[in-house]
Amino acid sequence: MFKRLLVLFLPLAFTAPLAAAEKPVEVMVLGSYHFGNPGMDVNNIQVDSVLTPDKQKQLEAVAKALLTFKPTRVMVERESEAPDFAMDAYTRFTPESLKTAANETDQIGYRVAHLAGLKIVHGIDEQPKDGEPDYFPFTKLQEAAAKFGQTSTVEAANGKITPFLKAFEADQKTQSVAQLLMQMNAASGLQSSMAFYYDVLTVGDKDSQPGADLNAMWYLRNAKIFGKLMQVAKPGDRVLVVYGAGHNYWLRHFAREVPGYVSADPVPYLKKAGAGR
């Protein structure tokens, strides 16, 4: 009987140390402003062209600094229907693309992946398809706020963001891309908090709570994004995630809290790019 028990437990004895020895997945979430001025957010920044020679030098410095993170995978805010979320557009990327593609996916994501010699860039974004929920039901929030006399609550929440946007637009004249990205990624900064979302939690009444719905759906979108990351990442991977800075809070939350994953701070790497213009 004792021998049988010993045989049964031997597999556990050998597999447990192996599991414990697996290296964690390091995830660096680089929150970015939208270089190409898509104007698709509730609050948008008017961004100066990143295609000028000066900005291109700054972006090259940012990319080379991020390269010292030694990423084994790069993931971007794009959708892909491929099983491994591979971006077909990356297969056509060349350094020449940087002269015309004014977006952070090309300028940071593809640029870093190319320098790192990576064959694939993964597009892990999540957008609602037919029959799926709205991941940012802001219109419903506004309508409910008007109905319940809570418009001032939404306006006050938005009002906290406006000064930051105006200051950021002005800072583009004197600060480098690395410095601007440091603002976006500061742990104590606006883009790394949930201030707006929590401010609108009270919107609604006992039967309808669109403020809570907005929070829940924003969480859901980011959970699905990180879920896609997990489907691709392997133990020991070092993943650079280039995303709109509004996603900082939840994506970093998952990187910190999900077992087997750790969060890497991008700010020290951005400092390597040089503080001066």
mmCIF file of C-alpha atoms in Angstrom:
data_model
loop_
_atom_site.group_PDB
_atom_site.id
_atom_site.type_symbol
_atom_site.label_atom_id
_atom_site.label_comp_id
_atom_site.label_asym_id
_atom_site.label_seq_id
_atom_site.Cartn_x
_atom_site.Cartn_y
_atom_site.Cartn_z
ATOM 1 C CA MET A 1 0.000 0.000 0.000
ATOM 2 C CA PHE A 2 2.812 2.369 0.943
ATOM 3 C CA LYS A 3 4.566 1.729 -2.381
ATOM 4 C CA ARG A 4 1.377 2.481 -4.297
ATOM 5 C CA LEU A 5 0.972 5.815 -2.488
ATOM 6 C CA LEU A 6 4.596 6.662 -3.159
ATOM 7 C CA VAL A 7 4.136 6.014 -6.862
ATOM 8 C CA LEU A 8 0.986 8.161 -6.913
ATOM 9 C CA PHE A 9 2.717 11.108 -5.297
ATOM 10 C CA LEU A 10 5.932 10.932 -7.337
ATOM 11 C CA PRO A 11 4.415 12.787 -10.335
ATOM 12 C CA LEU A 12 3.387 15.631 -8.041
ATOM 13 C CA ALA A 13 6.865 15.769 -6.535
ATOM 14 C CA PHE A 14 8.438 16.197 -9.944
ATOM 15 C CA THR A 15 5.889 18.529 -11.557
ATOM 16 C CA ALA A 16 5.494 21.023 -8.706
ATOM 17 C CA PRO A 17 9.126 22.277 -8.823
ATOM 18 C CA LEU A 18 8.926 22.528 -12.603
ATOM 19 C CA ALA A 19 5.802 24.712 -12.404
ATOM 20 C CA ALA A 20 7.394 26.871 -9.730
ATOM 21 C CA ALA A 21 10.473 27.332 -11.893
ATOM 22 C CA GLU A 22 8.541 28.881 -14.783
ATOM 23 C CA LYS A 23 9.547 32.453 -15.386
ATOM 24 C CA PRO A 24 6.785 35.070 -15.178
ATOM 25 C CA VAL A 25 5.595 37.033 -18.161
ATOM 26 C CA GLU A 26 6.814 40.622 -17.881
ATOM 27 C CA VAL A 27 4.318 43.109 -19.285
ATOM 28 C CA MET A 28 5.256 46.707 -19.988
ATOM 29 C CA VAL A 29 2.171 48.777 -20.750
ATOM 30 C CA LEU A 30 3.289 51.890 -22.609
ATOM 31 C CA GLY A 31 0.354 54.276 -22.571
ATOM 32 C CA SER A 32 0.485 56.633 -25.533
ATOM 33 C CA TYR A 33 -1.373 59.664 -26.790
ATOM 34 C CA HIS A 34 -2.890 59.138 -30.235
ATOM 35 C CA PHE A 35 -0.336 60.484 -32.729
ATOM 36 C CA GLY A 36 -2.686 60.573 -35.701
ATOM 37 C CA ASN A 37 -5.488 62.697 -34.176
ATOM 38 C CA PRO A 38 -8.269 60.135 -34.797
ATOM 39 C CA GLY A 39 -10.634 62.183 -32.601
ATOM 40 C CA MET A 40 -12.482 59.089 -31.366
ATOM 41 C CA ASP A 41 -12.284 59.712 -27.608
ATOM 42 C CA VAL A 42 -14.653 61.782 -25.487
ATOM 43 C CA ASN A 43 -11.751 64.117 -24.733
ATOM 44 C CA ASN A 44 -9.149 64.492 -27.479
ATOM 45 C CA ILE A 45 -5.690 66.038 -27.645
ATOM 46 C CA GLN A 46 -4.672 67.992 -30.746
ATOM 47 C CA VAL A 47 -1.323 66.399 -31.529
ATOM 48 C CA ASP A 48 1.464 68.046 -33.496
ATOM 49 C CA SER A 49 2.796 66.083 -36.457
ATOM 50 C CA VAL A 50 5.187 63.286 -35.485
ATOM 51 C CA LEU A 51 6.478 63.072 -39.058
ATOM 52 C CA THR A 52 8.890 66.011 -38.788
ATOM 53 C CA PRO A 53 12.633 65.228 -38.710
ATOM 54 C CA ASP A 54 12.858 66.440 -35.103
ATOM 55 C CA LYS A 55 10.004 64.238 -33.871
ATOM 56 C CA GLN A 56 11.363 61.274 -35.813
ATOM 57 C CA LYS A 57 14.717 61.587 -34.038
ATOM 58 C CA GLN A 58 12.891 61.696 -30.712
ATOM 59 C CA LEU A 59 10.815 58.646 -31.589
ATOM 60 C CA GLU A 60 13.917 56.752 -32.668
ATOM 61 C CA ALA A 61 15.439 57.530 -29.260
ATOM 62 C CA VAL A 62 12.276 56.270 -27.548
ATOM 63 C CA ALA A 63 12.322 53.063 -29.600
ATOM 64 C CA LYS A 64 15.987 52.359 -28.864
ATOM 65 C CA ALA A 65 15.381 52.928 -25.153
ATOM 66 C CA LEU A 66 12.403 50.552 -25.170
ATOM 67 C CA LEU A 67 14.568 48.038 -27.017
ATOM 68 C CA THR A 68 16.679 47.698 -23.853
ATOM 69 C CA PHE A 69 13.618 46.077 -22.238
ATOM 70 C CA LYS A 70 14.422 43.248 -24.673
ATOM 71 C CA PRO A 71 10.824 42.597 -25.749
ATOM 72 C CA THR A 72 10.072 39.139 -27.083
ATOM 73 C CA ARG A 73 6.584 40.237 -28.167
ATOM 74 C CA VAL A 74 4.979 43.543 -29.120
ATOM 75 C CA MET A 75 1.209 44.008 -28.881
ATOM 76 C CA VAL A 76 -0.782 46.973 -30.173
ATOM 77 C CA GLU A 77 -4.224 48.585 -30.104
ATOM 78 C CA ARG A 78 -5.450 46.975 -33.294
ATOM 79 C CA GLU A 79 -7.832 44.103 -33.972
ATOM 80 C CA SER A 80 -6.717 40.907 -35.672
ATOM 81 C CA GLU A 81 -8.781 37.893 -36.676
ATOM 82 C CA ALA A 82 -5.725 35.625 -36.844
ATOM 83 C CA PRO A 83 -5.569 32.784 -34.273
ATOM 84 C CA ASP A 84 -2.424 34.309 -32.779
ATOM 85 C CA PHE A 85 -3.661 37.892 -33.370
ATOM 86 C CA ALA A 86 -0.816 38.509 -35.835
ATOM 87 C CA MET A 87 -1.045 41.850 -37.631
ATOM 88 C CA ASP A 88 -0.886 41.388 -41.396
ATOM 89 C CA ALA A 89 0.025 45.078 -41.738
ATOM 90 C CA TYR A 90 3.290 44.451 -39.888
ATOM 91 C CA THR A 91 4.428 42.044 -42.609
ATOM 92 C CA ARG A 92 4.432 45.026 -44.981
ATOM 93 C CA PHE A 93 6.189 47.388 -42.584
ATOM 94 C CA THR A 94 9.539 48.919 -43.516
ATOM 95 C CA PRO A 95 11.402 51.898 -42.035
ATOM 96 C CA GLU A 96 10.078 53.886 -45.001
ATOM 97 C CA SER A 97 6.586 53.472 -43.532
ATOM 98 C CA LEU A 98 7.582 55.808 -40.699
ATOM 99 C CA LYS A 99 7.698 58.745 -43.111
ATOM 100 C CA THR A 100 3.935 58.611 -43.698
ATOM 101 C CA ALA A 101 2.253 56.558 -40.948
ATOM 102 C CA ALA A 102 1.334 59.065 -38.245
ATOM 103 C CA ASN A 103 0.107 56.677 -35.568
ATOM 104 C CA GLU A 104 1.612 55.133 -32.458
ATOM 105 C CA THR A 105 1.158 51.571 -33.754
ATOM 106 C CA ASP A 106 3.688 52.156 -36.531
ATOM 107 C CA GLN A 107 5.805 54.829 -34.894
ATOM 108 C CA ILE A 108 6.386 52.904 -31.650
ATOM 109 C CA GLY A 109 4.963 49.384 -31.914
ATOM 110 C CA TYR A 110 6.160 48.363 -35.369
ATOM 111 C CA ARG A 111 9.358 50.411 -35.064
ATOM 112 C CA VAL A 112 10.398 48.632 -31.851
ATOM 113 C CA ALA A 113 9.376 45.210 -33.162
ATOM 114 C CA HIS A 114 11.419 45.792 -36.329
ATOM 115 C CA LEU A 115 14.480 46.846 -34.342
ATOM 116 C CA ALA A 116 14.051 43.775 -32.107
ATOM 117 C CA GLY A 117 13.890 41.507 -35.160
ATOM 118 C CA LEU A 118 10.424 40.204 -34.271
ATOM 119 C CA LYS A 119 8.498 38.413 -37.006
ATOM 120 C CA ILE A 120 5.040 39.061 -35.518
ATOM 121 C CA VAL A 121 3.222 41.963 -33.890
ATOM 122 C CA HIS A 122 -0.013 41.013 -32.165
ATOM 123 C CA GLY A 123 -3.184 43.114 -32.438
ATOM 124 C CA ILE A 124 -5.096 42.458 -29.217
ATOM 125 C CA ASP A 125 -7.757 45.153 -29.267
ATOM 126 C CA GLU A 126 -11.396 44.350 -28.553
ATOM 127 C CA GLN A 127 -14.265 46.182 -30.244
ATOM 128 C CA PRO A 128 -17.962 45.224 -30.180
ATOM 129 C CA LYS A 129 -19.280 43.193 -33.061
ATOM 130 C CA ASP A 130 -22.944 42.676 -33.965
ATOM 131 C CA GLY A 131 -24.892 41.640 -30.905
ATOM 132 C CA GLU A 132 -22.074 42.508 -28.505
ATOM 133 C CA PRO A 133 -22.278 45.249 -25.862
ATOM 134 C CA ASP A 134 -21.025 48.809 -26.138
ATOM 135 C CA TYR A 135 -17.791 48.898 -24.154
ATOM 136 C CA PHE A 136 -18.092 52.641 -23.535
ATOM 137 C CA PRO A 137 -21.820 53.565 -23.270
ATOM 138 C CA PHE A 138 -21.147 57.276 -22.791
ATOM 139 C CA THR A 139 -24.240 58.411 -24.727
ATOM 140 C CA LYS A 140 -26.473 56.428 -22.368
ATOM 141 C CA LEU A 141 -24.664 58.036 -19.456
ATOM 142 C CA GLN A 142 -25.343 61.523 -20.828
ATOM 143 C CA GLU A 143 -28.995 60.744 -21.517
ATOM 144 C CA ALA A 144 -29.521 59.393 -18.016
ATOM 145 C CA ALA A 145 -27.705 62.333 -16.460
ATOM 146 C CA ALA A 146 -30.060 64.711 -18.288
ATOM 147 C CA LYS A 147 -33.087 62.677 -17.213
ATOM 148 C CA PHE A 148 -32.122 62.596 -13.534
ATOM 149 C CA GLY A 149 -30.744 66.132 -13.300
ATOM 150 C CA GLN A 150 -27.160 64.919 -12.972
ATOM 151 C CA THR A 151 -25.616 66.577 -16.014
ATOM 152 C CA SER A 152 -23.429 68.661 -13.727
ATOM 153 C CA THR A 153 -21.877 65.442 -12.360
ATOM 154 C CA VAL A 154 -20.740 64.361 -15.834
ATOM 155 C CA GLU A 155 -19.577 67.870 -16.702
ATOM 156 C CA ALA A 156 -17.573 68.105 -13.492
ATOM 157 C CA ALA A 157 -15.908 64.752 -14.213
ATOM 158 C CA ASN A 158 -15.002 65.924 -17.711
ATOM 159 C CA GLY A 159 -13.924 69.295 -16.364
ATOM 160 C CA LYS A 160 -11.063 67.719 -14.460
ATOM 161 C CA ILE A 161 -9.611 66.394 -17.713
ATOM 162 C CA THR A 162 -9.696 69.624 -19.751
ATOM 163 C CA PRO A 163 -6.802 71.420 -17.968
ATOM 164 C CA PHE A 164 -4.571 68.383 -18.451
ATOM 165 C CA LEU A 165 -5.333 68.267 -22.170
ATOM 166 C CA LYS A 166 -4.655 71.972 -22.678
ATOM 167 C CA ALA A 167 -1.380 71.803 -20.763
ATOM 168 C CA PHE A 168 -0.335 68.720 -22.725
ATOM 169 C CA GLU A 169 -0.992 70.434 -26.051
ATOM 170 C CA ALA A 170 1.158 73.375 -24.962
ATOM 171 C CA ASP A 171 3.928 71.076 -23.667
ATOM 172 C CA GLN A 172 4.412 69.656 -27.164
ATOM 173 C CA LYS A 173 6.220 72.885 -28.070
ATOM 174 C CA THR A 174 8.901 72.475 -25.408
ATOM 175 C CA GLN A 175 9.043 68.801 -24.434
ATOM 176 C CA SER A 176 10.343 65.761 -26.279
ATOM 177 C CA VAL A 177 8.191 62.779 -27.176
ATOM 178 C CA ALA A 178 9.879 60.858 -24.346
ATOM 179 C CA GLN A 179 8.898 63.564 -21.851
ATOM 180 C CA LEU A 180 5.318 63.637 -23.119
ATOM 181 C CA LEU A 181 5.085 59.868 -22.804
ATOM 182 C CA MET A 182 6.451 60.126 -19.272
ATOM 183 C CA GLN A 183 3.500 62.373 -18.447
ATOM 184 C CA MET A 184 1.121 59.791 -19.889
ATOM 185 C CA ASN A 185 2.707 56.972 -17.908
ATOM 186 C CA ALA A 186 3.333 58.597 -14.535
ATOM 187 C CA ALA A 187 1.926 56.376 -11.794
ATOM 188 C CA SER A 188 0.331 59.393 -10.114
ATOM 189 C CA GLY A 189 -0.849 60.965 -13.382
ATOM 190 C CA LEU A 190 -4.366 61.422 -14.691
ATOM 191 C CA GLN A 191 -4.015 58.682 -17.307
ATOM 192 C CA SER A 192 -3.121 56.081 -14.676
ATOM 193 C CA SER A 193 -6.187 56.746 -12.527
ATOM 194 C CA MET A 194 -9.887 55.945 -12.699
ATOM 195 C CA ALA A 195 -10.961 59.400 -11.506
ATOM 196 C CA PHE A 196 -13.443 60.083 -14.327
ATOM 197 C CA TYR A 197 -15.047 56.646 -14.118
ATOM 198 C CA TYR A 198 -15.463 56.742 -10.360
ATOM 199 C CA ASP A 199 -16.818 60.297 -10.460
ATOM 200 C CA VAL A 200 -19.751 59.168 -12.639
ATOM 201 C CA LEU A 201 -20.610 56.078 -10.593
ATOM 202 C CA THR A 202 -23.489 57.953 -8.944
ATOM 203 C CA VAL A 203 -25.306 58.739 -12.213
ATOM 204 C CA GLY A 204 -28.680 56.976 -12.297
ATOM 205 C CA ASP A 205 -31.395 55.928 -9.874
ATOM 206 C CA LYS A 206 -32.463 52.765 -8.038
ATOM 207 C CA ASP A 207 -33.495 51.010 -11.260
ATOM 208 C CA SER A 208 -30.980 52.347 -13.767
ATOM 209 C CA GLN A 209 -27.272 52.871 -13.076
ATOM 210 C CA PRO A 210 -25.530 53.884 -16.303
ATOM 211 C CA GLY A 211 -22.538 55.187 -14.343
ATOM 212 C CA ALA A 212 -21.925 51.725 -12.940
ATOM 213 C CA ASP A 213 -22.628 50.214 -16.378
ATOM 214 C CA LEU A 214 -19.951 52.444 -17.934
ATOM 215 C CA ASN A 215 -17.428 51.293 -15.334
ATOM 216 C CA ALA A 216 -18.351 47.648 -15.833
ATOM 217 C CA MET A 217 -18.119 47.762 -19.621
ATOM 218 C CA TRP A 218 -14.768 49.580 -19.551
ATOM 219 C CA TYR A 219 -13.454 46.869 -17.239
ATOM 220 C CA LEU A 220 -14.842 44.199 -19.580
ATOM 221 C CA ARG A 221 -13.085 45.603 -22.641
ATOM 222 C CA ASN A 222 -9.746 45.748 -20.856
ATOM 223 C CA ALA A 223 -10.227 42.272 -19.387
ATOM 224 C CA LYS A 224 -10.797 40.912 -22.897
ATOM 225 C CA ILE A 225 -7.710 42.745 -24.165
ATOM 226 C CA PHE A 226 -5.563 41.229 -21.445
ATOM 227 C CA GLY A 227 -7.192 37.857 -21.995
ATOM 228 C CA LYS A 228 -5.967 37.952 -25.594
ATOM 229 C CA LEU A 229 -2.482 38.817 -24.353
ATOM 230 C CA MET A 230 -2.594 35.750 -22.096
ATOM 231 C CA GLN A 231 -3.646 33.501 -24.981
ATOM 232 C CA VAL A 232 -0.417 34.353 -26.808
ATOM 233 C CA ALA A 233 2.187 35.008 -24.104
ATOM 234 C CA LYS A 234 4.448 32.220 -22.866
ATOM 235 C CA PRO A 235 6.390 31.946 -19.580
ATOM 236 C CA GLY A 236 9.486 34.119 -19.755
ATOM 237 C CA ASP A 237 8.101 36.443 -22.428
ATOM 238 C CA ARG A 238 8.762 40.155 -22.170
ATOM 239 C CA VAL A 239 5.739 41.875 -23.691
ATOM 240 C CA LEU A 240 5.630 45.495 -24.795
ATOM 241 C CA VAL A 241 2.019 46.674 -25.026
ATOM 242 C CA VAL A 242 1.528 49.949 -26.928
ATOM 243 C CA TYR A 243 -1.942 51.280 -26.149
ATOM 244 C CA GLY A 244 -3.897 54.460 -25.608
ATOM 245 C CA ALA A 245 -2.986 55.771 -22.159
ATOM 246 C CA GLY A 246 -6.602 55.593 -20.992
ATOM 247 C CA HIS A 247 -6.076 51.826 -20.718
ATOM 248 C CA ASN A 248 -3.135 52.182 -18.307
ATOM 249 C CA TYR A 249 -5.067 51.548 -15.097
ATOM 250 C CA TRP A 250 -6.724 48.236 -15.917
ATOM 251 C CA LEU A 251 -4.018 46.728 -18.132
ATOM 252 C CA ARG A 252 -1.408 47.372 -15.442
ATOM 253 C CA HIS A 253 -3.806 46.039 -12.818
ATOM 254 C CA PHE A 254 -3.984 42.715 -14.664
ATOM 255 C CA ALA A 255 -0.212 42.654 -15.218
ATOM 256 C CA ARG A 256 0.287 43.082 -11.458
ATOM 257 C CA GLU A 257 -2.460 40.833 -10.159
ATOM 258 C CA VAL A 258 -2.728 37.871 -12.553
ATOM 259 C CA PRO A 259 -0.573 34.985 -11.285
ATOM 260 C CA GLY A 260 2.433 34.376 -13.493
ATOM 261 C CA TYR A 261 2.576 37.988 -14.696
ATOM 262 C CA VAL A 262 4.503 41.044 -13.501
ATOM 263 C CA SER A 263 4.193 44.681 -14.491
ATOM 264 C CA ALA A 264 7.225 46.562 -15.825
ATOM 265 C CA ASP A 265 7.325 50.351 -15.457
ATOM 266 C CA PRO A 266 8.028 52.115 -18.799
ATOM 267 C CA VAL A 267 9.115 55.417 -17.211
ATOM 268 C CA PRO A 268 12.744 54.427 -16.447
ATOM 269 C CA TYR A 269 13.101 53.329 -20.079
ATOM 270 C CA LEU A 270 11.615 56.590 -21.338
ATOM 271 C CA LYS A 271 14.157 58.482 -19.237
ATOM 272 C CA LYS A 272 16.876 56.654 -21.172
ATOM 273 C CA ALA A 273 15.582 58.366 -24.296
ATOM 274 C CA GLY A 274 16.849 61.657 -22.886
ATOM 275 C CA ALA A 275 15.020 64.386 -21.034
ATOM 276 C CA GLY A 276 16.066 67.179 -23.376
ATOM 277 C CA ARG A 277 14.701 67.996 -26.809
#
